PDB file of C-alpha atoms in Angstrom:
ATOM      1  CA  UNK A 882      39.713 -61.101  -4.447  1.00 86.00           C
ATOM      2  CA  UNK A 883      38.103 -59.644  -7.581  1.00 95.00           C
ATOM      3  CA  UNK A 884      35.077 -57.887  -7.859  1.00 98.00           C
ATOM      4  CA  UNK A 885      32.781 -59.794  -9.683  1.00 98.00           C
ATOM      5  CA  UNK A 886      29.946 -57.698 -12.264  1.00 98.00           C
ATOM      6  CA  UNK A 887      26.876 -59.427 -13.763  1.00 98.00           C
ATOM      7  CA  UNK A 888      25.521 -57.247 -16.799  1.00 97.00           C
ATOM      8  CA  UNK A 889      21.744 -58.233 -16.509  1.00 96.00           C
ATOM      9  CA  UNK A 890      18.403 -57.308 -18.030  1.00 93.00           C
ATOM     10  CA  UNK A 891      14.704 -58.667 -18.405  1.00 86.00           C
ATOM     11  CA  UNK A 892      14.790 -58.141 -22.045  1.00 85.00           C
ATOM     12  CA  UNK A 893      17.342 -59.660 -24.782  1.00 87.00           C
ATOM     13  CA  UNK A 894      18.675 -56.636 -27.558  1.00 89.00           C
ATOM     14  CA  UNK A 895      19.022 -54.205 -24.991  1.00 93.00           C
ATOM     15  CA  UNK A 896      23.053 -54.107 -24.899  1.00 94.00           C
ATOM     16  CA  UNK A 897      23.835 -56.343 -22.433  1.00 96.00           C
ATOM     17  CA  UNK A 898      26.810 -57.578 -24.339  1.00 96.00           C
ATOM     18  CA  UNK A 899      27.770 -54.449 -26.095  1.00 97.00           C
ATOM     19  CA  UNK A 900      27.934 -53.234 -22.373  1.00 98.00           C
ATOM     20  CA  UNK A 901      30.129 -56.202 -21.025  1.00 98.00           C
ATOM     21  CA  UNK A 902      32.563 -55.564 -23.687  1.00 98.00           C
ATOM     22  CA  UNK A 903      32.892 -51.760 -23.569  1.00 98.00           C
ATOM     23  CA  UNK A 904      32.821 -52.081 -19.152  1.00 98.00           C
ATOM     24  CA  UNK A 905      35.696 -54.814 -19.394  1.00 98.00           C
ATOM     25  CA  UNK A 906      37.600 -52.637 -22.144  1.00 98.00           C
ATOM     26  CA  UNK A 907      37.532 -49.611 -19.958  1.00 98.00           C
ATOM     27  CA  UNK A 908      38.592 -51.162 -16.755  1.00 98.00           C
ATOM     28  CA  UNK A 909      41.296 -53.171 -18.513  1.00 98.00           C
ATOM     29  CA  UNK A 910      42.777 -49.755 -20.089  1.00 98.00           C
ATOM     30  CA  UNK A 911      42.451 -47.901 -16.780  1.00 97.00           C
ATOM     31  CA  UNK A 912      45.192 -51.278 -15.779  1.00 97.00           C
ATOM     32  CA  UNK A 913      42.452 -53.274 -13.605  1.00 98.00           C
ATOM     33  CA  UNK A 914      43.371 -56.939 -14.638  1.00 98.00           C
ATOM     34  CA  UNK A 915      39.915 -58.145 -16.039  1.00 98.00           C
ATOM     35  CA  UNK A 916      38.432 -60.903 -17.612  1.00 98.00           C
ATOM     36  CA  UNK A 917      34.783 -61.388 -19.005  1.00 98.00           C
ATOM     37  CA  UNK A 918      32.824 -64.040 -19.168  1.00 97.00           C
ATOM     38  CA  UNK A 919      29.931 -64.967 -21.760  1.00 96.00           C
ATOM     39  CA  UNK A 920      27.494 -67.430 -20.060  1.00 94.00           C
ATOM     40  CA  UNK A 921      25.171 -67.206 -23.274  1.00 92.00           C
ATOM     41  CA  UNK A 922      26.058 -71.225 -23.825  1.00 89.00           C
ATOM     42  CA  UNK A 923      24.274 -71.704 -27.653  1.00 81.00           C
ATOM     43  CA  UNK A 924      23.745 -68.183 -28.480  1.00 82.00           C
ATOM     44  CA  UNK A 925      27.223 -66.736 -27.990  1.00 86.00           C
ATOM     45  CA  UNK A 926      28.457 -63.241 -29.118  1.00 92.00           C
ATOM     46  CA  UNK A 927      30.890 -61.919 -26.963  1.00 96.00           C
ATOM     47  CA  UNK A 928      33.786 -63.029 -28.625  1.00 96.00           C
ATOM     48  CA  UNK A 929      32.487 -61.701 -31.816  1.00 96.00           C
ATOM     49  CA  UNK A 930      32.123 -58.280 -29.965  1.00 96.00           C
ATOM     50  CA  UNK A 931      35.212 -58.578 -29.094  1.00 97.00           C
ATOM     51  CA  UNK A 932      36.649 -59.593 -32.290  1.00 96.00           C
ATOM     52  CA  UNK A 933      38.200 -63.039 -31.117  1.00 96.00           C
ATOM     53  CA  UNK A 934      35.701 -65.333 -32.750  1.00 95.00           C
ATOM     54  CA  UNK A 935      38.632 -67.304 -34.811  1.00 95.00           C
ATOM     55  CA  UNK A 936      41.042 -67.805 -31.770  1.00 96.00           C
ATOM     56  CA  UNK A 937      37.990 -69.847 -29.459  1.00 95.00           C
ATOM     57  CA  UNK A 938      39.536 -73.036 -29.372  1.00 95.00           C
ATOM     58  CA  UNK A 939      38.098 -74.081 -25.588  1.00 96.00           C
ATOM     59  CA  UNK A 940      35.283 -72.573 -23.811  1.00 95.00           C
ATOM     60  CA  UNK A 941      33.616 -71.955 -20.550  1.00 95.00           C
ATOM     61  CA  UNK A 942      31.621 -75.678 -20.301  1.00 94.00           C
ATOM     62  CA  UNK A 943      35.230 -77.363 -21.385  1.00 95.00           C
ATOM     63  CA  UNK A 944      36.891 -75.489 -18.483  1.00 96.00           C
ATOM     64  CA  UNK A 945      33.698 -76.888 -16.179  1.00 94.00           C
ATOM     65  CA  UNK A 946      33.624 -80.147 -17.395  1.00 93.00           C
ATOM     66  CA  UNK A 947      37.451 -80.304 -16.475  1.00 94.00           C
ATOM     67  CA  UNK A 948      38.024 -80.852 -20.713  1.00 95.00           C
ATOM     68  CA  UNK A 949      40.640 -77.668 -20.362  1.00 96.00           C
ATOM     69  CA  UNK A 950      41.799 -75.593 -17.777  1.00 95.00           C
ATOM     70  CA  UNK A 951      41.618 -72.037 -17.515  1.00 96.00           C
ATOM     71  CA  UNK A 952      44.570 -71.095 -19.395  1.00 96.00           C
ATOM     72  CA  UNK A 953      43.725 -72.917 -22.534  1.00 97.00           C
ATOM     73  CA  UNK A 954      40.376 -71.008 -22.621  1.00 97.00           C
ATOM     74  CA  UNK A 955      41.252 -67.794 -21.728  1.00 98.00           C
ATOM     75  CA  UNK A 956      41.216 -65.268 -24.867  1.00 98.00           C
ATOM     76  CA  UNK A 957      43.970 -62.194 -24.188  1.00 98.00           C
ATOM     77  CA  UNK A 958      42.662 -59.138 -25.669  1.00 98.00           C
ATOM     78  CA  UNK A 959      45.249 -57.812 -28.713  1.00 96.00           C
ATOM     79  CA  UNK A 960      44.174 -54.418 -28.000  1.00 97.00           C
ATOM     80  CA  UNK A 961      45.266 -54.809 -24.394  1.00 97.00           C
ATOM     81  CA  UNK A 962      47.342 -56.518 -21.980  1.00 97.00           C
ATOM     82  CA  UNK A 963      45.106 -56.383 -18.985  1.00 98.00           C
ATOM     83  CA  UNK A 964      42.214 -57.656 -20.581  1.00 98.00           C
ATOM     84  CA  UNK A 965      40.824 -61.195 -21.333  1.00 98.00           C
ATOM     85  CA  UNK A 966      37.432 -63.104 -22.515  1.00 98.00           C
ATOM     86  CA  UNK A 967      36.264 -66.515 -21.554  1.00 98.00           C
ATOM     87  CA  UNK A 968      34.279 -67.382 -24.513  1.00 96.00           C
ATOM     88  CA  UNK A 969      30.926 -69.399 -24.271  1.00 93.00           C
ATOM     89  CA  UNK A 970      29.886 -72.654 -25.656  1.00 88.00           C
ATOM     90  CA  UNK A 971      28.378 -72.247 -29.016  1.00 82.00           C
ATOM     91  CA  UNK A 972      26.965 -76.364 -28.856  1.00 74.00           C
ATOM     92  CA  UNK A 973      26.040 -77.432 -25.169  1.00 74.00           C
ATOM     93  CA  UNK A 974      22.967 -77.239 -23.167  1.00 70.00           C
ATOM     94  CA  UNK A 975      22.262 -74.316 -20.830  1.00 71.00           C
ATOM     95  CA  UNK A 976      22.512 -76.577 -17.934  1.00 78.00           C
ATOM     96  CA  UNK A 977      25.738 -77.782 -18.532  1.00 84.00           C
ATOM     97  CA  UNK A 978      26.345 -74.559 -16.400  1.00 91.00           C
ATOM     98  CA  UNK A 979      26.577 -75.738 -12.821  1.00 93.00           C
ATOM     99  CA  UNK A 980      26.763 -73.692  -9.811  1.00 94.00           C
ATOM    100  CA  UNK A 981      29.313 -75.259  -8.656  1.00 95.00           C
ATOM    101  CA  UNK A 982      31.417 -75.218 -11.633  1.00 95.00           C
ATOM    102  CA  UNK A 983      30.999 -71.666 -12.350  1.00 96.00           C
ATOM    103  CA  UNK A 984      31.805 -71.178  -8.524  1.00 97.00           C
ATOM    104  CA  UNK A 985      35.086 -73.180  -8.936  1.00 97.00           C
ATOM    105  CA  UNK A 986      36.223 -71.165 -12.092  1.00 97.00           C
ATOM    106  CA  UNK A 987      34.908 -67.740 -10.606  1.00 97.00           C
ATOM    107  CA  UNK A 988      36.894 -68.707  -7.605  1.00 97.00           C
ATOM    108  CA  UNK A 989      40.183 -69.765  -9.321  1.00 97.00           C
ATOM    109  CA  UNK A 990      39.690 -66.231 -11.698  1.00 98.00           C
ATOM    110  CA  UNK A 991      39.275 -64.174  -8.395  1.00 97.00           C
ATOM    111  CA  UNK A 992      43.187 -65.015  -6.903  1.00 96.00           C
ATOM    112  CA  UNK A 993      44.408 -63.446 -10.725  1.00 96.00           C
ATOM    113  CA  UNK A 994      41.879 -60.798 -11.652  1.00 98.00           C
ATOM    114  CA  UNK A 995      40.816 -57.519 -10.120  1.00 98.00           C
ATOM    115  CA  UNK A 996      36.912 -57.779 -11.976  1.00 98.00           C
ATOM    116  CA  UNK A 997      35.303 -60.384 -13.624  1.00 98.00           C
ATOM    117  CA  UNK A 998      32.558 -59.508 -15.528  1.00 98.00           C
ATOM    118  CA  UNK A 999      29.970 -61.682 -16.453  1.00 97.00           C
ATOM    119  CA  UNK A1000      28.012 -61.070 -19.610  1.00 96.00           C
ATOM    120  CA  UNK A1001      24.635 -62.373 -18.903  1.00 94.00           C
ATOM    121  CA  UNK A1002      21.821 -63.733 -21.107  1.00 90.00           C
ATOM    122  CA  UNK A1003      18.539 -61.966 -20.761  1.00 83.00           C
ATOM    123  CA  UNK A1004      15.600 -62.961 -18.884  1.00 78.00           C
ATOM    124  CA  UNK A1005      15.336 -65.596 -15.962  1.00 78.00           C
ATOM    125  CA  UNK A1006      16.570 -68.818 -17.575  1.00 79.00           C
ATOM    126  CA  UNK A1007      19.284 -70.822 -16.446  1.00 87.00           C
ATOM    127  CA  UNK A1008      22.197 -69.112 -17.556  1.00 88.00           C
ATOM    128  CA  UNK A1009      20.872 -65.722 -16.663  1.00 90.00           C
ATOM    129  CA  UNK A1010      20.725 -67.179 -13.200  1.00 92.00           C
ATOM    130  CA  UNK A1011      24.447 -68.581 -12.941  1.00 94.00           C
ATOM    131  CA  UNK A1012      25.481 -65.217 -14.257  1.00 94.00           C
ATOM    132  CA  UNK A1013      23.770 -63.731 -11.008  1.00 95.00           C
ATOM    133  CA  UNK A1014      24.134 -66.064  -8.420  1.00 96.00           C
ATOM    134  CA  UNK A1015      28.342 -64.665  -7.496  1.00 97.00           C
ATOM    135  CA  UNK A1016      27.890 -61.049  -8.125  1.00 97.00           C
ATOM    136  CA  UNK A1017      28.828 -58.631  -6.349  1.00 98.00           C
ATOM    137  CA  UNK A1018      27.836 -55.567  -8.566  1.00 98.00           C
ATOM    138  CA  UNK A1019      24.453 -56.025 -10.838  1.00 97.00           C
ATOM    139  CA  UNK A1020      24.481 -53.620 -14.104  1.00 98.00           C
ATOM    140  CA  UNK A1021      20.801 -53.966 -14.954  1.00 96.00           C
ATOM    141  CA  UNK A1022      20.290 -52.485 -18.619  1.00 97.00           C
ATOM    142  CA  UNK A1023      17.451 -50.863 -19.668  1.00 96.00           C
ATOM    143  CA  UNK A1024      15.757 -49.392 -22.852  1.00 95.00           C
ATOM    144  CA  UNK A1025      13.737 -46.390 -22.354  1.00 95.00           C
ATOM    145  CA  UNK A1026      10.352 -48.578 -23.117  1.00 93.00           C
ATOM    146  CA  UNK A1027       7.714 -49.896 -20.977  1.00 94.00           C
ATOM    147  CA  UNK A1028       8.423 -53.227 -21.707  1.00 92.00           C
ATOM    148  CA  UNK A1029      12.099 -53.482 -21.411  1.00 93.00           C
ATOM    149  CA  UNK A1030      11.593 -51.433 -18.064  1.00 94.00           C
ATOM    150  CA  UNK A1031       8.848 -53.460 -16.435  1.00 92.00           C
ATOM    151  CA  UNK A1032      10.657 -56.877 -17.115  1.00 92.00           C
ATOM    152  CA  UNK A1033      14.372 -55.068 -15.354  1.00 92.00           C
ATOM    153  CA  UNK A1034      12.150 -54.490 -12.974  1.00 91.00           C
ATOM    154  CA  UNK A1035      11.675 -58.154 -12.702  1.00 89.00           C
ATOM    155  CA  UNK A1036      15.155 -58.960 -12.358  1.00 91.00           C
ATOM    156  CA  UNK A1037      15.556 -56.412  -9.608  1.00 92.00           C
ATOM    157  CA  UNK A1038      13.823 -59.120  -7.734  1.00 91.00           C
ATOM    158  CA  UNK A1039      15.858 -62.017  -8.427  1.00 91.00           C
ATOM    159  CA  UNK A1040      18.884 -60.276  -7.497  1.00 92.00           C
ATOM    160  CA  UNK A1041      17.441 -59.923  -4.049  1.00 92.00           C
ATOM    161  CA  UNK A1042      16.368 -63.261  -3.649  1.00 93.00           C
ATOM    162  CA  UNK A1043      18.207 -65.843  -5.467  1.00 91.00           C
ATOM    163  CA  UNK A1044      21.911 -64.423  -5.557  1.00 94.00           C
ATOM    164  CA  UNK A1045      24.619 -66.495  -3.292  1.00 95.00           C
ATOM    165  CA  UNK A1046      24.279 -63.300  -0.866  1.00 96.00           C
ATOM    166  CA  UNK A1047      20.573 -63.457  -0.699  1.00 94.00           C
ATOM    167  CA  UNK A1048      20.937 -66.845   0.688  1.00 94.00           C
ATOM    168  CA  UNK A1049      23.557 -66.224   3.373  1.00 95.00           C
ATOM    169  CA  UNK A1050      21.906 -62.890   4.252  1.00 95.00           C
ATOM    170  CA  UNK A1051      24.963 -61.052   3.127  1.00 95.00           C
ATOM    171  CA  UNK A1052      25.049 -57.583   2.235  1.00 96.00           C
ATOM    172  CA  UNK A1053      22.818 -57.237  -0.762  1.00 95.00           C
ATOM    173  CA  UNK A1054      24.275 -57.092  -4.408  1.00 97.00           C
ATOM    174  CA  UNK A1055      24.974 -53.208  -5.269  1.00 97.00           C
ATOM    175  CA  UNK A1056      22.630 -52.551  -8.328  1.00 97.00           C
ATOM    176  CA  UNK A1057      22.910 -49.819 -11.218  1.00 97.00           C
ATOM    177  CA  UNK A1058      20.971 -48.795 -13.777  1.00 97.00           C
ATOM    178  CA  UNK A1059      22.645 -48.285 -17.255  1.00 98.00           C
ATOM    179  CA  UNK A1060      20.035 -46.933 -20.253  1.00 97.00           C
ATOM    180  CA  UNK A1061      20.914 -47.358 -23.451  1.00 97.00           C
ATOM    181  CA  UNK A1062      19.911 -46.817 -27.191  1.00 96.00           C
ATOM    182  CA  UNK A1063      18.192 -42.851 -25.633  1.00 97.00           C
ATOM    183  CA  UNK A1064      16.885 -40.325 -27.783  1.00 96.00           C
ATOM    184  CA  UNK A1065      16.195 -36.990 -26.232  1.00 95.00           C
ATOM    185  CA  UNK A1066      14.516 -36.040 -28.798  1.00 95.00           C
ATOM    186  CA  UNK A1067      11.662 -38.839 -28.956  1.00 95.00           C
ATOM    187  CA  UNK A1068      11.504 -38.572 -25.518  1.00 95.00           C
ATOM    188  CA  UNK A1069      10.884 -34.782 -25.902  1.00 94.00           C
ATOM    189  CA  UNK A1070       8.031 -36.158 -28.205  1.00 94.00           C
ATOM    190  CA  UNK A1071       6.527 -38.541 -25.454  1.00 94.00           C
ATOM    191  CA  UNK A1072       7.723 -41.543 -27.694  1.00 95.00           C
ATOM    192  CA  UNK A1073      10.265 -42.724 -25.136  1.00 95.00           C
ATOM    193  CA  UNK A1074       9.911 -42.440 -21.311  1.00 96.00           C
ATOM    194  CA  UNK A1075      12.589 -40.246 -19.889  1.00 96.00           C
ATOM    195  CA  UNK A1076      15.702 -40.768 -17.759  1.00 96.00           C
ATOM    196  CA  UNK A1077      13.237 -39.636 -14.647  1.00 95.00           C
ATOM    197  CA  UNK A1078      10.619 -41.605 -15.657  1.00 95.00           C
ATOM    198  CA  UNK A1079      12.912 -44.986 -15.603  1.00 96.00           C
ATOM    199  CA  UNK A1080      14.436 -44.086 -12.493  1.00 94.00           C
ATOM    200  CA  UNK A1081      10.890 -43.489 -10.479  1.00 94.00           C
ATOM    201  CA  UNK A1082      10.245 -47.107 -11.663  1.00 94.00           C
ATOM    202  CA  UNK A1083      13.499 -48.885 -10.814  1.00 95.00           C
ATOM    203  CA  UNK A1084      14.484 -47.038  -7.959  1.00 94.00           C
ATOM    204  CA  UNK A1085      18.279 -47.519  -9.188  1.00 95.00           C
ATOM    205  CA  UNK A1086      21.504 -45.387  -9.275  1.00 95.00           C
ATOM    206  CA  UNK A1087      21.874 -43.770 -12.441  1.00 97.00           C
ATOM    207  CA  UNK A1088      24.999 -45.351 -13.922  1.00 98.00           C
ATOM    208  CA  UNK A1089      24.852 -44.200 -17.230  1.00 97.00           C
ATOM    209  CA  UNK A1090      22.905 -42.992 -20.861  1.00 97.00           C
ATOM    210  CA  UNK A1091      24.408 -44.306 -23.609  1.00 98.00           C
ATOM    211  CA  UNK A1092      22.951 -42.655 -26.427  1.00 97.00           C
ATOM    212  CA  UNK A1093      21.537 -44.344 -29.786  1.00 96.00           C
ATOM    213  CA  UNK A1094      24.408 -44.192 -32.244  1.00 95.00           C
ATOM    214  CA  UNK A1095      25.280 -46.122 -35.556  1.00 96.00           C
ATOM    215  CA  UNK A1096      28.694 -46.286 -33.783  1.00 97.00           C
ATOM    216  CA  UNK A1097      27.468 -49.108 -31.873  1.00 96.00           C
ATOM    217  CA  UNK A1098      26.726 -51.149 -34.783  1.00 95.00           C
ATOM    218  CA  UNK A1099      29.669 -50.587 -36.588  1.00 96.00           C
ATOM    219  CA  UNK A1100      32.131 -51.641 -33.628  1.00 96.00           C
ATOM    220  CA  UNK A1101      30.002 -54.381 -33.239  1.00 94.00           C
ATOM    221  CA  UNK A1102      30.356 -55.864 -36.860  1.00 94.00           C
ATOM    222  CA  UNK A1103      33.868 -54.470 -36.720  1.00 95.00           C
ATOM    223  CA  UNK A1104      34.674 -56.973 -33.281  1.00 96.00           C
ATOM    224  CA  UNK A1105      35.662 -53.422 -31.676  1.00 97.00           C
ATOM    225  CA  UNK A1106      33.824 -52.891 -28.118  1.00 98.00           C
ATOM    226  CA  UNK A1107      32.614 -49.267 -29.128  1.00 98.00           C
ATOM    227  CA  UNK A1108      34.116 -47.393 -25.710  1.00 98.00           C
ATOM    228  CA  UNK A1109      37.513 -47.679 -28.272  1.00 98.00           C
ATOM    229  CA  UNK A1110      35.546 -45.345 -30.732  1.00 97.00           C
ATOM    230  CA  UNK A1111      36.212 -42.199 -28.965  1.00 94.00           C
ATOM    231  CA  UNK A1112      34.990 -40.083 -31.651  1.00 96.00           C
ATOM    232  CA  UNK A1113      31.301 -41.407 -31.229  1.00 97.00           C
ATOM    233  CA  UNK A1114      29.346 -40.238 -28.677  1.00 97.00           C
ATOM    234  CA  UNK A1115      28.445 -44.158 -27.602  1.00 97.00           C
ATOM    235  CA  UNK A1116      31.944 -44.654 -26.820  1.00 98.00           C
ATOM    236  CA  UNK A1117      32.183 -41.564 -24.811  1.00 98.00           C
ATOM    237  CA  UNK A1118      29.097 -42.114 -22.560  1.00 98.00           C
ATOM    238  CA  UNK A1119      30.672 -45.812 -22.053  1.00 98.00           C
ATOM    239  CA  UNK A1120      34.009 -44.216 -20.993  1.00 98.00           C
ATOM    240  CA  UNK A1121      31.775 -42.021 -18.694  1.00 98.00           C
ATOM    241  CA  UNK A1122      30.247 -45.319 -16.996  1.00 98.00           C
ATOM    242  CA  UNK A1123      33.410 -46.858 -16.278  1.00 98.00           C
ATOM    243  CA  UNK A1124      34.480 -43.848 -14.576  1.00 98.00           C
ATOM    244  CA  UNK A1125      31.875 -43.384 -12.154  1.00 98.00           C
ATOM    245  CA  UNK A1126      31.656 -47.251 -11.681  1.00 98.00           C
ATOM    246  CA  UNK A1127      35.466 -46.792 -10.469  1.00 98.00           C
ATOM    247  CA  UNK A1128      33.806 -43.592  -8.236  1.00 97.00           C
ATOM    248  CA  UNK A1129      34.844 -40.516 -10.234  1.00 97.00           C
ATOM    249  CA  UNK A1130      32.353 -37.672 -10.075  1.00 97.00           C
ATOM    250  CA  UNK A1131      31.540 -37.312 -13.542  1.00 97.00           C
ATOM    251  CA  UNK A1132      28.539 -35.379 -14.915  1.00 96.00           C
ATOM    252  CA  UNK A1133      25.727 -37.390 -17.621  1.00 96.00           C
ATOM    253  CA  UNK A1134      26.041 -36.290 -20.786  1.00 93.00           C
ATOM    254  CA  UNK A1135      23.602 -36.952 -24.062  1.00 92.00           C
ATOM    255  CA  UNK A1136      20.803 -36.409 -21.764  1.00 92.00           C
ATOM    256  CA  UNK A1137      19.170 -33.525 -23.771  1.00 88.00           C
ATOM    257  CA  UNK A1138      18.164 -32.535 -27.120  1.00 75.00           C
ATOM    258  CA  UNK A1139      21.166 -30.807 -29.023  1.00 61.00           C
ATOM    259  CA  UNK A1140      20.815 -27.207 -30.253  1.00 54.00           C
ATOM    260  CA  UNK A1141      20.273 -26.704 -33.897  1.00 51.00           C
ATOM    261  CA  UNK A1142      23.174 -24.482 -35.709  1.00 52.00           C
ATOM    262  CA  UNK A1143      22.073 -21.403 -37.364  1.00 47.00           C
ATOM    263  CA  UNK A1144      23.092 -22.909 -40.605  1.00 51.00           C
ATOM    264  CA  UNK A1145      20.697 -26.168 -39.690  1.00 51.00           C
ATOM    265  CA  UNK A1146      18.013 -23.543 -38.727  1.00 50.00           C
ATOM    266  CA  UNK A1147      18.005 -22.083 -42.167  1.00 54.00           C
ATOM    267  CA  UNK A1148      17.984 -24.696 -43.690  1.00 55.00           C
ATOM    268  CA  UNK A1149      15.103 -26.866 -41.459  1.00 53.00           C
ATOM    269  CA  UNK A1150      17.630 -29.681 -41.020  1.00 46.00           C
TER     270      UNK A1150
END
């Protein structure tokens, strides 16, 4: 049975989707068969992430609504084998996400897969809560502001309570905490609260700092999930989060401000 992985967060423009293609990307290239979902129905932009925008032809709702089956839907990843996307519906209603049809496909993905990710939209609204409801494993990302903290903090709560295991008093859904778009040195500066400071209010396992990088904008417009971009330091902190979400031991990086050069120095750069 696969291990399924909701990437969550109170707040939209966070990462959440930057995430679910980078996570997916580096478990599919470590040869975990994975597929991830976008359950953004209206608003989708995984498959533009992931650079398969032109080869949508069905979607998530037409697999649900019985209009396709899984194989016509499913996207394979040209960048590798072991990875697909299920794209969402750019022209239905929210609610055309059922529980029980996203329980039948999540069902019928878990006898092929090893991890399904599920790209959630933000906040508490329908699809946010269908994203949810299966998981196993709950990414919550976070920006290192008030705002975006106090509403993950918010979510924290409707993962205990309204997830499929909440309800049968199952085990409760394993939760991380992934921080992205950090700045050491405006937190140095009190402008940003600190990797500490989010953790004291979350109470979460430190999954990962992904730090603020122009890479992740250019893989995004380029429909490349940025863990490919090894060169950038986004892509290694996202290679860094797969790793210890597969239980490596592997120290954070980008946590700190960087040393100035003596050259830099001199000049006041």
């Amino acid at each position: 049975m696969a291990k399924i992985i909701v990437i969550t967060s109170g707040k939209g423009g966070v990462g959440k989707t930057t995430t679910a293609a980078s996570i997916s990307m580096g478990l599919a290239q470590r040869g975990h068969r994975t597929v991830v979902i976008d359950f953004d129905v209206g608003l989708r932009n995984l498959d533009l992430i992931m650079g398969c925008e032109r080869r949508v032809v069905y979607d998530f709702v037409h697999v649900i609504n019985g209009e396709a089956n899984l194989s016509q839907a499913l996207i394979r990843d040209k960048r590798c084998d072991a990875l697909y996307v299920l794209p969402a519906s750019q022209t239905r209603d929210k609610e055309a996400l059922t529980k029980e049809g996203v329980g039948k496909v999540l069902e019928t993905l878990s006898q092929t897969y090893d991890y399904i990710v599920c790209d959630s939209p933000a906040g508490i609204e329908h699809g946010a809560n269908m994203a949810m409801y299966y998981a196993d494993d709950a990414i919550v990302v976070t920006n290192p502001e008030v705002s975006s903290v106090r509403d993950s903090d918010r979510m924290l709560g409707i993962l205990a309570s309204k997830s499929r295991r909440a309800e049968n008093n199952e085990e409760p859904i394993r939760e991380y905490l992934l921080l992205t778009r950090y700045v050491p040195e405006r937190v140095q500066r009190g402008e940003m609260l600190s990797v500490e400071d989010v953790q004291e209010i979350l109470s979460l396992e430190l999954l990962g700092v992904i730090p603020e990088s122009q890479a992740v904008l250019n893989a995004s417009n380029s429909g490349i999930p940025v863990i490919l971009d090894a060169e950038s330091d986004a892509g290694q902190a996202y290679r860094d989060v797969v790793a210890r979400y597969l239980g490596e031991d592997v120290p954070h990086r980008f946590l700190d401000t960087r040393k100035k050069g003596f050259l830099s120095r001199l000049l006041g750069s």
